[in-house]
mmCIF file of C-alpha atoms and ligand atoms in Angstrom:
data_model
loop_
_atom_site.group_PDB
_atom_site.id
_atom_site.type_symbol
_atom_site.label_atom_id
_atom_site.label_comp_id
_atom_site.label_asym_id
_atom_site.label_seq_id
_atom_site.Cartn_x
_atom_site.Cartn_y
_atom_site.Cartn_z
ATOM 1 C CA MET A 3 0.193 0.072 0.363
ATOM 2 C CA ALA A 4 1.432 3.926 -0.702
ATOM 3 C CA ASN A 5 0.884 7.046 0.905
ATOM 4 C CA ILE A 6 -0.517 9.027 -1.373
ATOM 5 C CA LEU A 7 -0.721 12.811 -1.411
ATOM 6 C CA VAL A 8 -3.676 14.526 -2.220
ATOM 7 C CA VAL A 9 -3.401 18.077 -3.529
ATOM 8 C CA GLU A 10 -7.295 19.492 -3.838
ATOM 9 C CA ASP A 11 -8.398 23.018 -3.044
ATOM 10 C CA GLU A 12 -12.265 21.767 -2.537
ATOM 11 C CA ARG A 13 -12.417 20.089 0.315
ATOM 12 C CA ALA A 14 -15.463 17.791 -0.002
ATOM 13 C CA ILE A 15 -13.459 16.264 -2.532
ATOM 14 C CA SER A 16 -10.201 15.888 -1.019
ATOM 15 C CA ASP A 17 -12.432 14.066 1.588
ATOM 16 C CA LEU A 18 -14.172 11.626 -0.336
ATOM 17 C CA ILE A 19 -10.971 10.794 -1.815
ATOM 18 C CA THR A 20 -8.936 10.407 0.962
ATOM 19 C CA MET A 21 -11.758 8.774 3.229
ATOM 20 C CA ASN A 22 -11.646 5.740 -0.063
ATOM 21 C CA LEU A 23 -7.871 5.993 -0.326
ATOM 22 C CA LYS A 24 -8.266 4.743 3.792
ATOM 23 C CA LEU A 25 -10.501 1.994 2.459
ATOM 24 C CA VAL A 26 -8.151 0.372 0.354
ATOM 25 C CA GLY A 27 -5.777 0.678 2.929
ATOM 26 C CA HIS A 28 -3.246 3.543 1.763
ATOM 27 C CA THR A 29 -2.662 6.213 3.355
ATOM 28 C CA TYR A 30 -2.103 9.629 2.551
ATOM 29 C CA SER A 31 -1.626 13.687 3.222
ATOM 30 C CA LYS A 32 -3.538 16.404 2.621
ATOM 31 C CA ALA A 33 -2.580 19.923 0.729
ATOM 32 C CA TYR A 34 -5.261 22.385 -0.095
ATOM 33 C CA ARG A 35 -3.138 25.026 -1.499
ATOM 34 C CA GLY A 36 0.311 24.400 -4.059
ATOM 35 C CA PRO A 37 2.966 25.663 -1.555
ATOM 36 C CA GLU A 38 2.148 23.121 0.764
ATOM 37 C CA VAL A 39 3.431 20.560 -1.029
ATOM 38 C CA PHE A 40 6.466 20.989 -1.046
ATOM 39 C CA GLU A 41 6.254 21.239 2.770
ATOM 40 C CA ILE A 42 4.866 17.875 2.550
ATOM 41 C CA LEU A 43 7.173 16.602 0.504
ATOM 42 C CA GLU A 44 10.121 17.483 2.490
ATOM 43 C CA ARG A 45 8.920 15.693 5.765
ATOM 44 C CA GLU A 46 7.236 12.869 4.205
ATOM 45 C CA LYS A 47 8.089 9.821 1.731
ATOM 46 C CA THR A 48 5.288 9.933 -0.831
ATOM 47 C CA ASP A 49 4.637 7.727 -3.526
ATOM 48 C CA LEU A 50 2.318 8.983 -5.613
ATOM 49 C CA ILE A 51 0.448 12.484 -6.325
ATOM 50 C CA LEU A 52 -2.910 13.583 -6.621
ATOM 51 C CA LEU A 53 -2.972 16.799 -8.079
ATOM 52 C CA ASP A 54 -6.183 19.540 -9.180
ATOM 53 C CA VAL A 55 -4.743 21.050 -11.676
ATOM 54 C CA MET A 56 -6.980 24.376 -10.507
ATOM 55 C CA LEU A 57 -5.598 25.256 -7.074
ATOM 56 C CA PRO A 58 -5.085 28.796 -6.073
ATOM 57 C CA GLU A 59 -1.477 31.163 -5.723
ATOM 58 C CA LEU A 60 0.101 28.157 -7.264
ATOM 59 C CA ASP A 61 -1.833 25.758 -9.794
ATOM 60 C CA GLY A 62 -1.098 22.152 -10.771
ATOM 61 C CA PHE A 63 1.047 22.503 -13.977
ATOM 62 C CA GLU A 64 3.683 25.043 -11.880
ATOM 63 C CA VAL A 65 3.227 22.695 -8.594
ATOM 64 C CA MET A 66 4.591 20.122 -10.867
ATOM 65 C CA GLN A 67 7.173 21.750 -12.518
ATOM 66 C CA ARG A 68 8.544 23.006 -8.837
ATOM 67 C CA ILE A 69 8.675 19.030 -7.877
ATOM 68 C CA ALA A 70 9.422 17.139 -11.253
ATOM 69 C CA HIS A 71 13.220 16.443 -10.163
ATOM 70 C CA LEU A 72 11.598 14.821 -7.824
ATOM 71 C CA GLN A 73 10.223 12.428 -10.333
ATOM 72 C CA ILE A 74 7.449 10.961 -7.615
ATOM 73 C CA PRO A 75 3.994 9.596 -9.778
ATOM 74 C CA VAL A 76 1.731 12.162 -10.624
ATOM 75 C CA ILE A 77 -2.193 12.233 -11.975
ATOM 76 C CA LEU A 78 -4.151 15.146 -12.846
ATOM 77 C CA ILE A 79 -7.763 15.919 -11.732
ATOM 78 C CA THR A 80 -9.261 18.800 -13.351
ATOM 79 C CA ALA A 81 -12.725 19.448 -14.578
ATOM 80 C CA LYS A 82 -11.080 21.042 -17.282
ATOM 81 C CA ASN A 83 -11.756 18.304 -20.507
ATOM 82 C CA SER A 84 -9.754 20.188 -23.050
ATOM 83 C CA LEU A 85 -6.657 18.647 -25.206
ATOM 84 C CA ALA A 86 -4.317 20.696 -24.644
ATOM 85 C CA ASP A 87 -4.462 20.724 -20.605
ATOM 86 C CA ARG A 88 -4.397 16.945 -20.738
ATOM 87 C CA ILE A 89 -0.825 17.317 -23.502
ATOM 88 C CA LYS A 90 0.585 19.799 -20.960
ATOM 89 C CA GLY A 91 0.152 17.618 -18.522
ATOM 90 C CA PHE A 92 1.650 15.059 -19.963
ATOM 91 C CA GLU A 93 4.262 16.735 -21.494
ATOM 92 C CA LEU A 94 5.067 17.876 -17.975
ATOM 93 C CA GLY A 95 5.670 14.001 -16.993
ATOM 94 C CA ALA A 96 1.781 13.375 -15.627
ATOM 95 C CA ASP A 97 1.541 9.265 -14.983
ATOM 96 C CA ASP A 98 -1.783 9.970 -15.623
ATOM 97 C CA TYR A 99 -5.084 12.039 -15.989
ATOM 98 C CA ILE A 100 -8.295 11.730 -14.332
ATOM 99 C CA ILE A 101 -11.148 14.659 -15.433
ATOM 100 C CA LYS A 102 -13.770 15.294 -12.867
ATOM 101 C CA PRO A 103 -16.273 14.111 -11.988
ATOM 102 C CA PHE A 104 -14.844 11.197 -11.899
ATOM 103 C CA GLU A 105 -16.456 7.610 -10.388
ATOM 104 C CA ILE A 106 -14.288 7.148 -7.103
ATOM 105 C CA LEU A 107 -13.070 2.999 -8.324
ATOM 106 C CA GLU A 108 -11.584 4.747 -12.115
ATOM 107 C CA LEU A 109 -9.561 6.551 -9.407
ATOM 108 C CA LEU A 110 -8.558 3.926 -7.574
ATOM 109 C CA ALA A 111 -7.945 1.986 -10.697
ATOM 110 C CA ARG A 112 -5.842 4.325 -12.503
ATOM 111 C CA ILE A 113 -3.936 4.579 -8.990
ATOM 112 C CA ASN A 114 -3.057 1.143 -8.575
ATOM 113 C CA VAL A 115 -1.876 1.272 -12.294
ATOM 114 C CA VAL A 116 -0.021 4.295 -11.926
ATOM 115 C CA LEU A 117 1.567 2.164 -8.925
ATOM 116 C CA ARG A 118 2.778 -0.924 -10.291
ATOM 117 C CA ARG A 119 3.905 0.634 -13.179
ATOM 118 C CA GLY A 120 6.324 2.028 -10.141
ATOM 119 C CA GLU A 121 7.149 -0.848 -8.641
ATOM 120 C CA LYS A 122 10.133 -2.179 -8.555
ATOM 121 C CA GLY A 123 11.020 -5.975 -9.620
ATOM 122 C CA THR A 124 8.002 -6.532 -10.327
ATOM 123 C CA SER A 125 8.592 -8.698 -13.335
ATOM 124 C CA SER A 126 5.803 -11.132 -12.948
ATOM 125 C CA PHE A 127 2.748 -12.232 -11.825
ATOM 126 C CA ILE A 128 2.404 -15.949 -10.251
ATOM 127 C CA CYS A 129 -1.210 -17.038 -9.763
ATOM 128 C CA ASP A 130 -2.245 -21.050 -9.529
ATOM 129 C CA ASN A 131 -0.206 -22.514 -12.226
ATOM 130 C CA VAL A 132 -0.529 -19.532 -14.755
ATOM 131 C CA GLU A 133 2.716 -17.085 -15.053
ATOM 132 C CA VAL A 134 2.854 -13.774 -16.475
ATOM 133 C CA ARG A 135 6.227 -12.165 -17.668
ATOM 134 C CA TYR A 136 5.527 -8.066 -18.162
ATOM 135 C CA LEU A 137 8.732 -8.273 -19.730
ATOM 136 C CA GLU A 138 8.781 -10.624 -22.637
ATOM 137 C CA ARG A 139 5.283 -10.380 -22.194
ATOM 138 C CA GLN A 140 4.663 -14.134 -21.926
ATOM 139 C CA VAL A 141 2.542 -16.155 -20.656
ATOM 140 C CA LEU A 142 3.482 -19.275 -19.143
ATOM 141 C CA VAL A 143 0.418 -22.128 -18.008
ATOM 142 C CA ASP A 144 2.100 -24.922 -16.354
ATOM 143 C CA GLN A 145 5.318 -23.519 -17.503
ATOM 144 C CA THR A 146 4.056 -24.214 -21.187
ATOM 145 C CA PRO A 147 4.137 -20.271 -23.405
ATOM 146 C CA VAL A 148 0.314 -19.569 -24.851
ATOM 147 C CA ASP A 149 -0.258 -18.058 -27.292
ATOM 148 C CA LEU A 150 -2.046 -14.929 -26.529
ATOM 149 C CA THR A 151 -2.817 -11.872 -28.614
ATOM 150 C CA VAL A 152 -1.431 -8.010 -28.038
ATOM 151 C CA ARG A 153 -5.172 -7.018 -27.111
ATOM 152 C CA GLU A 154 -5.104 -9.946 -24.873
ATOM 153 C CA PHE A 155 -2.199 -9.287 -23.089
ATOM 154 C CA GLU A 156 -3.241 -5.888 -22.439
ATOM 155 C CA LEU A 157 -6.372 -6.630 -21.332
ATOM 156 C CA LEU A 158 -4.950 -9.515 -18.534
ATOM 157 C CA GLU A 159 -2.585 -6.906 -17.439
ATOM 158 C CA VAL A 160 -4.940 -4.396 -16.917
ATOM 159 C CA LEU A 161 -6.528 -7.296 -15.362
ATOM 160 C CA ILE A 162 -3.350 -8.042 -12.812
ATOM 161 C CA ARG A 163 -3.034 -4.935 -11.809
ATOM 162 C CA ASN A 164 -6.677 -3.827 -10.757
ATOM 163 C CA ARG A 165 -7.161 -7.020 -9.776
ATOM 164 C CA ASN A 166 -10.185 -7.544 -7.230
ATOM 165 C CA ILE A 167 -11.522 -4.729 -8.247
ATOM 166 C CA ALA A 168 -15.019 -4.762 -10.634
ATOM 167 C CA LEU A 169 -14.204 -3.471 -14.373
ATOM 168 C CA SER A 170 -16.513 -2.064 -16.680
ATOM 169 C CA ARG A 171 -16.567 -2.818 -20.409
ATOM 170 C CA GLU A 172 -16.165 0.897 -20.800
ATOM 171 C CA LYS A 173 -13.190 1.016 -18.536
ATOM 172 C CA LEU A 174 -11.754 -1.962 -19.630
ATOM 173 C CA LEU A 175 -11.760 -0.803 -23.101
ATOM 174 C CA GLU A 176 -10.373 2.611 -22.193
ATOM 175 C CA LEU A 177 -7.284 0.585 -20.053
ATOM 176 C CA ALA A 178 -6.243 -1.890 -22.775
ATOM 177 C CA TRP A 179 -7.713 -0.008 -26.191
ATOM 178 C CA GLY A 180 -6.509 3.297 -25.321
ATOM 179 C CA TYR A 181 -8.303 6.671 -24.579
ATOM 180 C CA ASP A 182 -9.736 7.231 -27.890
ATOM 181 C CA PHE A 183 -10.817 3.665 -29.002
ATOM 182 C CA GLU A 184 -14.075 3.690 -30.035
ATOM 183 C CA GLY A 185 -15.093 0.249 -29.806
ATOM 184 C CA ASP A 186 -18.200 -1.842 -29.386
ATOM 185 C CA THR A 187 -18.022 -3.113 -25.611
ATOM 186 C CA ARG A 188 -18.702 -6.335 -26.403
ATOM 187 C CA THR A 189 -14.825 -6.702 -28.220
ATOM 188 C CA VAL A 190 -14.275 -7.339 -24.623
ATOM 189 C CA ASP A 191 -16.465 -10.150 -23.858
ATOM 190 C CA VAL A 192 -14.748 -11.818 -26.886
ATOM 191 C CA HIS A 193 -11.286 -11.087 -25.185
ATOM 192 C CA ILE A 194 -11.978 -11.936 -21.876
ATOM 193 C CA ARG A 195 -13.976 -15.491 -23.295
ATOM 194 C CA GLN A 196 -10.460 -16.674 -25.163
ATOM 195 C CA LEU A 197 -8.413 -15.178 -22.208
ATOM 196 C CA ARG A 198 -10.506 -17.638 -20.120
ATOM 197 C CA LYS A 199 -10.137 -20.218 -22.320
ATOM 198 C CA LYS A 200 -6.483 -20.139 -22.997
ATOM 199 C CA LEU A 201 -6.010 -19.349 -18.817
ATOM 200 C CA GLY A 202 -8.322 -21.915 -17.975
ATOM 201 C CA TRP A 203 -9.421 -18.588 -15.830
ATOM 202 C CA GLU A 204 -13.086 -19.121 -16.056
ATOM 203 C CA GLU A 205 -13.873 -18.976 -12.006
ATOM 204 C CA ARG A 206 -11.372 -16.654 -11.510
ATOM 205 C CA ILE A 207 -12.129 -13.679 -14.349
ATOM 206 C CA LYS A 208 -16.047 -13.518 -12.675
ATOM 207 C CA THR A 209 -18.824 -11.872 -14.769
ATOM 208 C CA ILE A 210 -20.328 -8.888 -12.799
ATOM 209 C CA PHE A 211 -23.884 -8.373 -13.770
ATOM 210 C CA LYS A 212 -24.496 -5.990 -15.543
ATOM 211 C CA LEU A 213 -21.522 -3.729 -15.159
ATOM 212 C CA GLY A 214 -18.028 -6.107 -16.422
ATOM 213 C CA TYR A 215 -15.334 -8.263 -15.516
ATOM 214 C CA ARG A 216 -12.958 -8.564 -11.670
ATOM 215 C CA LEU A 217 -9.935 -10.815 -11.581
ATOM 216 C CA GLU A 218 -10.180 -12.278 -8.355
ATOM 217 C CA VAL A 219 -7.134 -13.635 -6.724
ATOM 218 C CA GLN A 220 -6.063 -13.447 -3.034
ATOM 219 C CA SER A 221 -3.564 -11.350 -2.243
HETATM 220 CA CA1 CA B 312 -9.468 22.841 -7.967
#
């Protein structure tokens, strides 16, 4: 679990986020204004920053510029849904971007993805007789390589990174196919069916009625 700094001047939103971080086992600190960020980062080991763009005094972009050298993962939070802002955020090194209003489950999923991306030494995932090697992009079942398409592998990675979290078909499309993919959500069903069959994960990948899927593992 991680120590997360929440930088958000709207207290109701800040409270909602931190309450949920605590529920899933993270610790957190809060900053309501840009300058507080620097004080907190000096005294606390921080694994991830959730950073609102619209802040008084210093906006999120200015904060990002000043902390870039620390190389702490940043997820930008903003009400602005402009492409220019998104691009600026990524240019400044944001790891991800979430637009208000957001679903808290989506935020938690994105946090998981960013944190796991940064995990050092995590090059494989093992569950039952299945081993997933991220770097080699290879999956072994009973030590025997199984052929997955690129998209099946991406989907598998998303499921593993968000294990035990229910993900909607739309969310899976977005995370595994990319923001701008305008595909049918039935595409997800087809790929899930393939993954279940190839990995023998009929029981592990649960169908969540009227929503989507969840990979269930003990961890
Ligand atoms: Ca704000």
